[in-house]
XYZ file of C-alpha atoms in Angstrom:
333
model
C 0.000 0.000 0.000
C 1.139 3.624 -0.744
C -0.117 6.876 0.501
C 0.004 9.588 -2.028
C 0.231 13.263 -1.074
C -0.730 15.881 -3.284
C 0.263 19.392 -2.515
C -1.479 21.544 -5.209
C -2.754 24.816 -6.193
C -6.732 25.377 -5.317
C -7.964 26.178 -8.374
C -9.928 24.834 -11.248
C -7.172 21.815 -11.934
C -8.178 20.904 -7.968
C -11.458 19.411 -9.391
C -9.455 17.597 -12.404
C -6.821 16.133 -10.173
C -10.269 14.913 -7.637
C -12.009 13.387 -10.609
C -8.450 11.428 -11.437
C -8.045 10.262 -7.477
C -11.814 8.635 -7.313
C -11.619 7.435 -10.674
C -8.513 5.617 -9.459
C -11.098 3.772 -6.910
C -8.486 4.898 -4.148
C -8.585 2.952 -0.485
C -9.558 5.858 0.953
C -8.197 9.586 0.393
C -8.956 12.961 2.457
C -8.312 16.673 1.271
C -6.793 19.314 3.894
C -6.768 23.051 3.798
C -2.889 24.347 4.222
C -1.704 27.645 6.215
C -2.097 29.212 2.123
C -5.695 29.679 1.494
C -4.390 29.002 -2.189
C -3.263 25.757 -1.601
C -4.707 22.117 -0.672
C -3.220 19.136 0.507
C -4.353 15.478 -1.278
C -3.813 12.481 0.742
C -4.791 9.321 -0.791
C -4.395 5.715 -0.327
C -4.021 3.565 -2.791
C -3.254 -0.264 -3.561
C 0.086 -2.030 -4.559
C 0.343 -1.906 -8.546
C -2.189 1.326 -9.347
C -0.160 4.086 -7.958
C 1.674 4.457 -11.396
C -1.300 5.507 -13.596
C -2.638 7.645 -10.776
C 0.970 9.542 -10.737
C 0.455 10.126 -14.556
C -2.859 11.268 -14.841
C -2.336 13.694 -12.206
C 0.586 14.906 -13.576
C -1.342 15.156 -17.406
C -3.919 17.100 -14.824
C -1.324 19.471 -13.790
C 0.644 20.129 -16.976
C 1.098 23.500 -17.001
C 1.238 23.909 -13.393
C 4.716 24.673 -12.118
C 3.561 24.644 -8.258
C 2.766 21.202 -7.272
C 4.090 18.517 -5.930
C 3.695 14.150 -5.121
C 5.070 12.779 -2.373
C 4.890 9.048 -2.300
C 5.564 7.048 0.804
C 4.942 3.138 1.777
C 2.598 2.388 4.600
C 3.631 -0.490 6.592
C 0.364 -1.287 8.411
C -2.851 0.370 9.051
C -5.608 -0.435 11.555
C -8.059 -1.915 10.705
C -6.944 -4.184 8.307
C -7.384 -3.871 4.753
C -8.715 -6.483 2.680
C -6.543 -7.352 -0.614
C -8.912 -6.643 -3.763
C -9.966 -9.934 -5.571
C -11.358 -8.747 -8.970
C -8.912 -8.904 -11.738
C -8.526 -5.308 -11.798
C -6.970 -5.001 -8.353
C -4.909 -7.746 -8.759
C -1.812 -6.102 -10.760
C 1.548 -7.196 -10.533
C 3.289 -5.705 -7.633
C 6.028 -2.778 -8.941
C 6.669 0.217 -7.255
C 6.194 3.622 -8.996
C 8.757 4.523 -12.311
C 9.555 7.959 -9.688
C 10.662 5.363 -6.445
C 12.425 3.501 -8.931
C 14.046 6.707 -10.353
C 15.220 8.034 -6.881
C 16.564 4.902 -5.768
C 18.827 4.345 -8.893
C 19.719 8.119 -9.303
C 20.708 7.654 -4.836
C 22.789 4.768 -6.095
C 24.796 5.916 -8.926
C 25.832 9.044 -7.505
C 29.889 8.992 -7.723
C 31.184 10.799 -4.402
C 33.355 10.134 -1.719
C 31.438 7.106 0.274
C 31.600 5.222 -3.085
C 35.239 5.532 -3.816
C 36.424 4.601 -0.668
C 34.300 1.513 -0.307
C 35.281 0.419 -3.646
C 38.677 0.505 -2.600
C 37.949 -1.222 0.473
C 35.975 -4.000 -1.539
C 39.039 -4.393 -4.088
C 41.452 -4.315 -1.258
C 39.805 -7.079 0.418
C 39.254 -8.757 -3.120
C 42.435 -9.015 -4.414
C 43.895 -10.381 -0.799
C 41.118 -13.307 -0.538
C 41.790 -14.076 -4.432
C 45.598 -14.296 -3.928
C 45.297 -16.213 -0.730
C 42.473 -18.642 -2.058
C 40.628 -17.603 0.741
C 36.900 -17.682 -0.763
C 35.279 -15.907 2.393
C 37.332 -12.875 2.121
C 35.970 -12.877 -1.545
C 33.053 -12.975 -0.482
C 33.114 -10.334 1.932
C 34.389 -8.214 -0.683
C 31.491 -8.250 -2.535
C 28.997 -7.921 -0.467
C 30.707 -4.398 0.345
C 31.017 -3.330 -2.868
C 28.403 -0.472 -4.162
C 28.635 -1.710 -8.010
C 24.992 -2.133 -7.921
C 23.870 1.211 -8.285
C 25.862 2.154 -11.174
C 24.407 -0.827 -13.304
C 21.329 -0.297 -12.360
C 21.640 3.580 -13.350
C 22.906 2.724 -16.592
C 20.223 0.276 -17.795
C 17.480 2.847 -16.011
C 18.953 5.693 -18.020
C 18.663 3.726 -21.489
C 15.073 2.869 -20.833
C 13.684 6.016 -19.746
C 15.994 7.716 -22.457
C 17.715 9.784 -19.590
C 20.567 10.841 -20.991
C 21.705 12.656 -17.625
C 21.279 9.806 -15.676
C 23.197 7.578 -18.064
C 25.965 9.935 -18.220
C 26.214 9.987 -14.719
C 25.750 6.268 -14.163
C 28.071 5.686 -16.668
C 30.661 7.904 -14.904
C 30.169 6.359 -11.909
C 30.619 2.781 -13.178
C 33.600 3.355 -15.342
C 35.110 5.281 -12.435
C 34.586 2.340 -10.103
C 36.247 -0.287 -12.244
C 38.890 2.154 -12.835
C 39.189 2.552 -9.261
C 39.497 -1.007 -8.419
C 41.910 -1.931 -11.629
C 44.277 0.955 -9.703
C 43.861 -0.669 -6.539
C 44.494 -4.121 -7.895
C 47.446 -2.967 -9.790
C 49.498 -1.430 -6.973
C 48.795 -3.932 -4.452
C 50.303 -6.576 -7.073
C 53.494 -4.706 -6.435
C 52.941 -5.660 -2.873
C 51.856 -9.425 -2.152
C 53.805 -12.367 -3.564
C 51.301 -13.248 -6.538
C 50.267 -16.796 -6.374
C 49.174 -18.439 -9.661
C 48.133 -21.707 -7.691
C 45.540 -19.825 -6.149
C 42.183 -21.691 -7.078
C 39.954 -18.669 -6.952
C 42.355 -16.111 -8.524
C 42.800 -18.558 -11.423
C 39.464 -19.169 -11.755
C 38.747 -15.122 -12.762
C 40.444 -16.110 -15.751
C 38.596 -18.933 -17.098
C 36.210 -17.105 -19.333
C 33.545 -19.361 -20.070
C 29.919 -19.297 -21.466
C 28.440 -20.250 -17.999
C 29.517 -16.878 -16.947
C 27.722 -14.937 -19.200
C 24.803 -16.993 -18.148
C 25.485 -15.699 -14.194
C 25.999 -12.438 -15.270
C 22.511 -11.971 -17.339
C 20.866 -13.369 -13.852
C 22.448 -11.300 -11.620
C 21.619 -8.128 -14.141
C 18.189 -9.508 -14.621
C 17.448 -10.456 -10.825
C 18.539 -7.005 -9.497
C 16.338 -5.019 -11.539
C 13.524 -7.216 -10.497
C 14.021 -6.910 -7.350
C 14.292 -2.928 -7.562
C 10.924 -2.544 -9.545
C 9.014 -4.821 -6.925
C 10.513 -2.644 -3.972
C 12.079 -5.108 -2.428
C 16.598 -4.077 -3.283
C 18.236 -6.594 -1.179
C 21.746 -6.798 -0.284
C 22.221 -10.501 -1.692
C 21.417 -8.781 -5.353
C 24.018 -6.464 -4.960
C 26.261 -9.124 -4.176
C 25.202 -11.199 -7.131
C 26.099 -7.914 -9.292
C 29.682 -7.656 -7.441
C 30.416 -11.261 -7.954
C 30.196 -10.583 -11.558
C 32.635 -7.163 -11.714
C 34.795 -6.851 -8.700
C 36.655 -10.384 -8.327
C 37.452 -10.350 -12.604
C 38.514 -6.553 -11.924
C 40.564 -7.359 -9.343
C 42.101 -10.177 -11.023
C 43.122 -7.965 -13.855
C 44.689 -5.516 -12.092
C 46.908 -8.001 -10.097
C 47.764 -9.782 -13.972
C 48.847 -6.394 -15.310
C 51.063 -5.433 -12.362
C 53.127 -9.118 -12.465
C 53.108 -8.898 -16.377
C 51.019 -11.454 -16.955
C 49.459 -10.734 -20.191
C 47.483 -13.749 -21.481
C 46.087 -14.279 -17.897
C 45.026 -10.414 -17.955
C 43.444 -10.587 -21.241
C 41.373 -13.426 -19.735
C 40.448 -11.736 -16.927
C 39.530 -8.195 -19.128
C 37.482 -10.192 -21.567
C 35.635 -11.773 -18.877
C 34.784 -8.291 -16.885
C 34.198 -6.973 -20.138
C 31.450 -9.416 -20.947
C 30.157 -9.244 -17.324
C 29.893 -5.477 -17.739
C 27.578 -5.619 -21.187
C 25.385 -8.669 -19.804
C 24.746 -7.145 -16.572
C 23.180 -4.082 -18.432
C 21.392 -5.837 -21.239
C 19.586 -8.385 -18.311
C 18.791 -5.596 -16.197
C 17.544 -3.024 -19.159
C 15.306 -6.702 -20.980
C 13.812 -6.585 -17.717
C 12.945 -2.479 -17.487
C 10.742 -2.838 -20.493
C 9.365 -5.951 -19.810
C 8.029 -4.317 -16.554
C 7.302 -1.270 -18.452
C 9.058 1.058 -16.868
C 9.056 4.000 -19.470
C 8.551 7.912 -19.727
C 4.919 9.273 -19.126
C 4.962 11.611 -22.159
C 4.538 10.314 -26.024
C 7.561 11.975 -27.442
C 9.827 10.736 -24.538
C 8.833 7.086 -24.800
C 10.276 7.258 -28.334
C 13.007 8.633 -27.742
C 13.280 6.218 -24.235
C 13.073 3.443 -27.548
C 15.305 4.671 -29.762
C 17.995 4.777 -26.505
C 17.224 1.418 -25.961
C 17.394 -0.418 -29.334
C 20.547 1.847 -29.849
C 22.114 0.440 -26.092
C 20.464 -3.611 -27.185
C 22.191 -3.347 -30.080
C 25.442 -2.697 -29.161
C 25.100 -5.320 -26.355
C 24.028 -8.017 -28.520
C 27.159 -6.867 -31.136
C 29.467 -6.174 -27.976
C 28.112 -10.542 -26.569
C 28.405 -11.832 -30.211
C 32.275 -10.769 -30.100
C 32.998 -11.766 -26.572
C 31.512 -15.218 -27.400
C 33.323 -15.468 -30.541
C 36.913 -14.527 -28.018
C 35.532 -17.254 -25.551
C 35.229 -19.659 -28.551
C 38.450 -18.804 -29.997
C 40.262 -18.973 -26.506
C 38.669 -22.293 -25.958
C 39.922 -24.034 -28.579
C 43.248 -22.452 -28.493
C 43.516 -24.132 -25.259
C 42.734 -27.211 -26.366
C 44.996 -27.135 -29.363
C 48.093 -26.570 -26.922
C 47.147 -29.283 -24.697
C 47.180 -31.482 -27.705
C-alpha cells in the first residue's frame, strides 16, 4: 500500500486532479486546507500496482502547473486491516512507482566520496582473498562493494531515455572499475602473486556459464528494484560478476602477466555488457518508461541503440571465448 500526497494549487485543476483520485477507486483519500488559502493538501491511499497511472494522470492534470508537488511514501500497516482486492482489476503485478524507482537508482549511482572509498575497500579485500584462495574474504568483498547502483543507473537511463542519468551512471561505473583496476594494480606490487591460487585462477577462465550468471544477476537485481524489495544478496550477485574479474586484472597487469590479464579483461568486459542488457530486458518488460509520447520514443530509440550494441558487444565476446577455448585445447594437444 502507498499513501500519495498531493500538494497543489486550489484552483480549477483541484477538481481535475479529484475526478483522477476517485476514478482511481483509491482505499480511501482525504483533502486538507494548508496555512495558504491558495493551496490544498491530497492524501490518498491507494493499492500495490495502481499508484503508477494515478501519478500520470495527475501529472497530465497538472501540466502547465509549475507549483505542485507528489510525495509518495509506503505504509507499513494500518488499523483496521485492509482487505486485498480480488477482482482482476486489483490484482496487478506488484512494482513500485517509475519515480521510487528513479530516486533509488539516481541515490545509487551518484559517484562521491562514500563510493570511492568503499570500492577501494571491496578491491582491497578482493584481491587479498583471491591471492590467498581464501573464498570468504571474496566474499566479503562483494557484499561491500556499491557496483549495484551504477548498473542499475545505466540500464534505467537507457530505458527512460535519460541521458543525464546515463551519463552519470556511466561515470560512476567506469570510475569504479577504474578505481578497483588501480587498486588491484598497486597492491600486485605488494603481495607475492600466487598463480596456484584456485579462486584467482578461476577469474580467468572465461567461459559461457559466466555470461549466463551475469545476465541473472543483471536480470534479478532489476527485479528486485521494480518490486521494492533491493536486497543486499542482489548487490552481491552484481559484485560477484565485476569486482573479483577486476581485481584479477589488475593483479595480472602489475606481475606482467598478459594472457592471464586478457582473460580476466574479456571476462569483466562481458560481465559489464550482460549485466546491463539483463537488467535493461527486464525495465521494459516491466514497463518502466517515460509518461509523455515523445519521450517514450526517444526512451526506444535509446534502448534499441544500447540492445544493439550489447548483442554486437556478446556476439564478439563469445566469438573470443570460442576462440580462446579451442586455443587451449589445441596446446594441450
Amino acid at each position: 500500500m502507498r499513501l500519495l500526497e498531493v500538494h497543489l494549487p486550489a484552483d480549477d485543476r483541484f477538481d481535475t486532479v479529484i475526478r483522477a483520485v476517485k476514478a482511481a477507486d483509491p482505499i480511501d483519500y482525504y483533502v486538507q486546507n494548508t496555512e495558504r488559502k491558495d493551496r490544498k493538501l491530497i492524501s490518498v491511499f491507494i493499492r500495490e500496482g495502481t499508484g503508477q497511472s494515478l501519478i500520470d494522470n495527475i501529472q497530465t492534470a497538472l501540466e502547465t502547473c509549475d507549483d505542485f508537488r507528489i510525495t509518495v511514501l509506503p505504509v507499513e500497516a494500518t488499523a483496521p486491516n485492509i482487505e486485498e482486492a480480488t477482482d482482476q482489476k486489483a490484482q496487478k503485478q506488484i512494482q513500485a512507482t517509475r519515480e521510487e524507482i528513479y530516486s533509488d537508482v539516481s541515490t545509487g549511482a551518484r559517484l562521491d566520496r562514500d563510493f570511492v572509498i568503499m570500492v577501494v575497500l571491496s578491491t582491497i579485500v578482493a584481491a587479498i582473498g583471491l591471492n590467498s584462495d581464501g573464498i570468504a574474504a571474496v566474499i566479503g568483498a562483494m557484499v561491500i562493494a556499491p557496483l549495484l547502483g551504477p548498473v542499475l543507473g545505466f540500464s534505467m537511463g537507457a530505458a527512460l531515455g535519460d541521458f543525464k542519468l546515463l551519463k552519470r551512471a556511466s561515470v560512476t561505473l567506469a570510475s569504479g572499475i577504474g578505481i578497483a583496476l588501480l587498486c588491484a594494480w598497486l597492491l600486485s606490487f605488494v603481495l607475492q602473486i600466487d598463480l596456484q591460487s584456485r579462486e584467482l585462477m578461476s577469474r580467468a577462465e572465461v567461459r559461457l556459464d559466466g555470461l549466463a550468471l551475469a545476465m541473472a544477476a543483471g536480470g534479478a537485481a532489476a527485479l528486485s528494484l521494480t518490486r521494492g524489495q533491493a536486497s543486499a544478496l542482489v548487490g552481491v550477485m552484481v559484485a560477484a560478476a565485476l569486482l573479483p574479474p577486476g581485481a584479477a586484472l589488475g593483479l595480472f597487469v602489475g606481475t606482467g602477466h598478459w594472457t592471464l590479464a586478457m582473460r580476466a579483461g574479456l571476462l569483466l568486459a562481458l560481465n559489464v555488457v550482460a549485466l546491463v542488457l539483463a537488467a535493461l530486458i527486464v525495465f521494459r518488460l516491466r514497463k518502466i518508461r517515460p509518461r509523455a509520447w515523445i519521450d517514450q520514443k526517444n526512451a526506444q530509440r535509446a534502448v534499441w541503440i544500447n540492445a544493439v550494441l550489447s548483442i554486437l558487444l556478446l556476439t564478439i565476446a563469445t566469438a573470443l571465448i570460442i576462440w580462446l577455448d579451442l586455443g587451449s585445447e589445441v596446446s594441450v594437444g
